[in-house]
């Protein structure tokens, strides 16, 4: 099980990640945009969101740091633009952690299957820390 820092940006994620890759001498990261995700005709993708970064990551000095742009219309507060991400292959362990974190907290996204993960959820705990719970089946290439 890993705990990773997840940093959010307000439209300048690509620039930030390219900068950090240069600073820390890492390989150029693979980046997935919101526009590359599956479309849903019930929720059309705003044009301004399509080129924004949905997910990327860098290995910085042996630590996985993940990055994304905030989706247009979502709140963004510089200084509070991070979450902690739990990534593990044990689904039952992830469920137990999620249910403990949500006690006295606020569920942002209930645990569910997504197009990138068999199990994903997001919760703010009772201390105001936002967590992402993410299943890794060993195939996460980016």
PDB file of N, CA, C and O in Angstrom, residues 2 7-8 12-13 16 18-19 25 27 34 40 53 66 74 79-81 83-84 96-97 102 106 114-115 127-128 139:
ATOM      1  N   UNK A   2       0.496   2.212  -0.782  1.00  0.00           N
ATOM      2  CA  UNK A   2       1.262   3.455  -0.863  1.00  0.00           C
ATOM      3  C   UNK A   2       0.367   4.637  -0.532  1.00  0.00           C
ATOM      4  O   UNK A   2      -0.830   4.611  -0.803  1.00  0.00           O
ATOM      5  N   UNK A   7      -1.409  16.606  -6.207  1.00  0.00           N
ATOM      6  CA  UNK A   7      -1.474  18.061  -6.310  1.00  0.00           C
ATOM      7  C   UNK A   7      -2.429  18.474  -7.423  1.00  0.00           C
ATOM      8  O   UNK A   7      -2.397  17.910  -8.513  1.00  0.00           O
ATOM      9  N   UNK A   8      -3.260  19.467  -7.132  1.00  0.00           N
ATOM     10  CA  UNK A   8      -4.209  19.995  -8.114  1.00  0.00           C
ATOM     11  C   UNK A   8      -3.804  21.400  -8.520  1.00  0.00           C
ATOM     12  O   UNK A   8      -3.324  22.175  -7.698  1.00  0.00           O
ATOM     13  N   UNK A  12      -2.906  25.097 -15.008  1.00  0.00           N
ATOM     14  CA  UNK A  12      -1.503  25.139 -15.412  1.00  0.00           C
ATOM     15  C   UNK A  12      -0.739  23.885 -14.981  1.00  0.00           C
ATOM     16  O   UNK A  12       0.468  23.915 -14.778  1.00  0.00           O
ATOM     17  N   UNK A  13      -1.437  22.760 -14.891  1.00  0.00           N
ATOM     18  CA  UNK A  13      -0.808  21.509 -14.476  1.00  0.00           C
ATOM     19  C   UNK A  13       0.293  21.080 -15.442  1.00  0.00           C
ATOM     20  O   UNK A  13       1.381  20.694 -15.008  1.00  0.00           O
ATOM     21  N   UNK A  16       3.383  23.043 -14.834  1.00  0.00           N
ATOM     22  CA  UNK A  16       3.985  22.699 -13.540  1.00  0.00           C
ATOM     23  C   UNK A  16       4.704  21.358 -13.599  1.00  0.00           C
ATOM     24  O   UNK A  16       5.839  21.228 -13.124  1.00  0.00           O
ATOM     25  N   UNK A  18       5.873  19.694 -16.242  1.00  0.00           N
ATOM     26  CA  UNK A  18       7.063  19.781 -17.089  1.00  0.00           C
ATOM     27  C   UNK A  18       8.206  20.483 -16.348  1.00  0.00           C
ATOM     28  O   UNK A  18       9.368  20.086 -16.449  1.00  0.00           O
ATOM     29  N   UNK A  19       7.868  21.496 -15.578  1.00  0.00           N
ATOM     30  CA  UNK A  19       8.858  22.201 -14.769  1.00  0.00           C
ATOM     31  C   UNK A  19       9.465  21.268 -13.720  1.00  0.00           C
ATOM     32  O   UNK A  19      10.682  21.172 -13.589  1.00  0.00           O
ATOM     33  N   UNK A  25      14.969  16.095 -12.799  1.00  0.00           N
ATOM     34  CA  UNK A  25      15.653  15.240 -13.755  1.00  0.00           C
ATOM     35  C   UNK A  25      14.936  13.930 -14.031  1.00  0.00           C
ATOM     36  O   UNK A  25      15.576  12.897 -14.205  1.00  0.00           O
ATOM     37  N   UNK A  27      12.054  11.488 -16.270  1.00  0.00           N
ATOM     38  CA  UNK A  27      11.585  11.325 -17.645  1.00  0.00           C
ATOM     39  C   UNK A  27      10.347  12.175 -17.859  1.00  0.00           C
ATOM     40  O   UNK A  27       9.598  12.466 -16.913  1.00  0.00           O
ATOM     41  N   UNK A  34      -8.656  15.511 -19.748  1.00  0.00           N
ATOM     42  CA  UNK A  34     -10.073  15.225 -19.531  1.00  0.00           C
ATOM     43  C   UNK A  34     -10.739  14.829 -20.848  1.00  0.00           C
ATOM     44  O   UNK A  34     -11.607  13.965 -20.881  1.00  0.00           O
ATOM     45  N   UNK A  40     -19.823  11.126 -22.072  1.00  0.00           N
ATOM     46  CA  UNK A  40     -21.174  10.768 -21.646  1.00  0.00           C
ATOM     47  C   UNK A  40     -22.118  11.815 -22.224  1.00  0.00           C
ATOM     48  O   UNK A  40     -22.027  12.994 -21.858  1.00  0.00           O
ATOM     49  N   UNK A  53      -5.311  18.705 -17.829  1.00  0.00           N
ATOM     50  CA  UNK A  53      -4.734  17.430 -17.401  1.00  0.00           C
ATOM     51  C   UNK A  53      -5.642  16.774 -16.357  1.00  0.00           C
ATOM     52  O   UNK A  53      -5.918  17.352 -15.309  1.00  0.00           O
ATOM     53  N   UNK A  66       1.462  12.710  -7.764  1.00  0.00           N
ATOM     54  CA  UNK A  66       0.457  12.764  -8.822  1.00  0.00           C
ATOM     55  C   UNK A  66      -0.064  14.199  -8.975  1.00  0.00           C
ATOM     56  O   UNK A  66      -0.036  14.978  -8.026  1.00  0.00           O
ATOM     57  N   UNK A  74     -15.072  23.522 -10.426  1.00  0.00           N
ATOM     58  CA  UNK A  74     -14.788  22.934  -9.121  1.00  0.00           C
ATOM     59  C   UNK A  74     -14.004  23.958  -8.296  1.00  0.00           C
ATOM     60  O   UNK A  74     -13.204  24.715  -8.840  1.00  0.00           O
ATOM     61  N   UNK A  79      -3.000  26.545  -1.930  1.00  0.00           N
ATOM     62  CA  UNK A  79      -2.578  26.246  -0.566  1.00  0.00           C
ATOM     63  C   UNK A  79      -3.349  25.065  -0.007  1.00  0.00           C
ATOM     64  O   UNK A  79      -2.881  24.372   0.882  1.00  0.00           O
ATOM     65  N   UNK A  80      -4.561  24.843  -0.523  1.00  0.00           N
ATOM     66  CA  UNK A  80      -5.372  23.680  -0.141  1.00  0.00           C
ATOM     67  C   UNK A  80      -5.552  22.749  -1.327  1.00  0.00           C
ATOM     68  O   UNK A  80      -6.482  21.957  -1.345  1.00  0.00           O
ATOM     69  N   UNK A  81      -4.696  22.849  -2.312  1.00  0.00           N
ATOM     70  CA  UNK A  81      -4.870  22.136  -3.574  1.00  0.00           C
ATOM     71  C   UNK A  81      -4.100  20.816  -3.603  1.00  0.00           C
ATOM     72  O   UNK A  81      -3.395  20.517  -4.539  1.00  0.00           O
ATOM     73  N   UNK A  83      -4.358  16.444  -2.138  1.00  0.00           N
ATOM     74  CA  UNK A  83      -5.021  15.348  -1.442  1.00  0.00           C
ATOM     75  C   UNK A  83      -3.972  14.281  -1.188  1.00  0.00           C
ATOM     76  O   UNK A  83      -2.883  14.316  -1.760  1.00  0.00           O
ATOM     77  N   UNK A  84      -4.306  13.337  -0.333  1.00  0.00           N
ATOM     78  CA  UNK A  84      -3.473  12.165  -0.144  1.00  0.00           C
ATOM     79  C   UNK A  84      -4.175  11.015  -0.832  1.00  0.00           C
ATOM     80  O   UNK A  84      -5.384  10.853  -0.707  1.00  0.00           O
ATOM     81  N   UNK A  96     -12.258  -0.835   3.794  1.00  0.00           N
ATOM     82  CA  UNK A  96     -12.206  -0.609   5.247  1.00  0.00           C
ATOM     83  C   UNK A  96     -11.649   0.784   5.559  1.00  0.00           C
ATOM     84  O   UNK A  96     -12.193   1.504   6.411  1.00  0.00           O
ATOM     85  N   UNK A  97     -10.587   1.166   4.858  1.00  0.00           N
ATOM     86  CA  UNK A  97      -9.984   2.483   5.065  1.00  0.00           C
ATOM     87  C   UNK A  97     -10.980   3.580   4.716  1.00  0.00           C
ATOM     88  O   UNK A  97     -11.166   4.538   5.473  1.00  0.00           O
ATOM     89  N   UNK A 102     -14.558   8.067   6.338  1.00  0.00           N
ATOM     90  CA  UNK A 102     -15.784   8.833   6.134  1.00  0.00           C
ATOM     91  C   UNK A 102     -16.565   9.055   7.431  1.00  0.00           C
ATOM     92  O   UNK A 102     -17.444   9.914   7.473  1.00  0.00           O
ATOM     93  N   UNK A 106     -16.888  13.753   5.147  1.00  0.00           N
ATOM     94  CA  UNK A 106     -17.791  14.067   4.051  1.00  0.00           C
ATOM     95  C   UNK A 106     -17.357  13.306   2.800  1.00  0.00           C
ATOM     96  O   UNK A 106     -16.229  13.484   2.329  1.00  0.00           O
ATOM     97  N   UNK A 114     -14.635   2.881 -11.855  1.00  0.00           N
ATOM     98  CA  UNK A 114     -14.497   3.954 -12.839  1.00  0.00           C
ATOM     99  C   UNK A 114     -13.808   3.385 -14.078  1.00  0.00           C
ATOM    100  O   UNK A 114     -13.406   2.229 -14.079  1.00  0.00           O
ATOM    101  N   UNK A 115     -13.623   4.194 -15.086  1.00  0.00           N
ATOM    102  CA  UNK A 115     -12.963   3.694 -16.291  1.00  0.00           C
ATOM    103  C   UNK A 115     -11.477   3.445 -16.057  1.00  0.00           C
ATOM    104  O   UNK A 115     -10.850   2.716 -16.808  1.00  0.00           O
ATOM    105  N   UNK A 127     -11.005  15.730   9.972  1.00  0.00           N
ATOM    106  CA  UNK A 127     -10.017  16.773  10.223  1.00  0.00           C
ATOM    107  C   UNK A 127      -9.822  17.694   9.011  1.00  0.00           C
ATOM    108  O   UNK A 127      -8.949  18.555   9.014  1.00  0.00           O
ATOM    109  N   UNK A 128     -10.606  17.465   7.953  1.00  0.00           N
ATOM    110  CA  UNK A 128     -10.538  18.308   6.766  1.00  0.00           C
ATOM    111  C   UNK A 128      -9.507  17.870   5.738  1.00  0.00           C
ATOM    112  O   UNK A 128      -9.244  18.604   4.787  1.00  0.00           O
ATOM    113  N   UNK A 139      -1.683  -2.703 -13.487  1.00  0.00           N
ATOM    114  CA  UNK A 139      -1.634  -2.305 -14.904  1.00  0.00           C
ATOM    115  C   UNK A 139      -1.635  -0.819 -15.095  1.00  0.00           C
ATOM    116  O   UNK A 139      -1.708  -0.337 -16.214  1.00  0.00           O
TER     117      UNK A 139
END
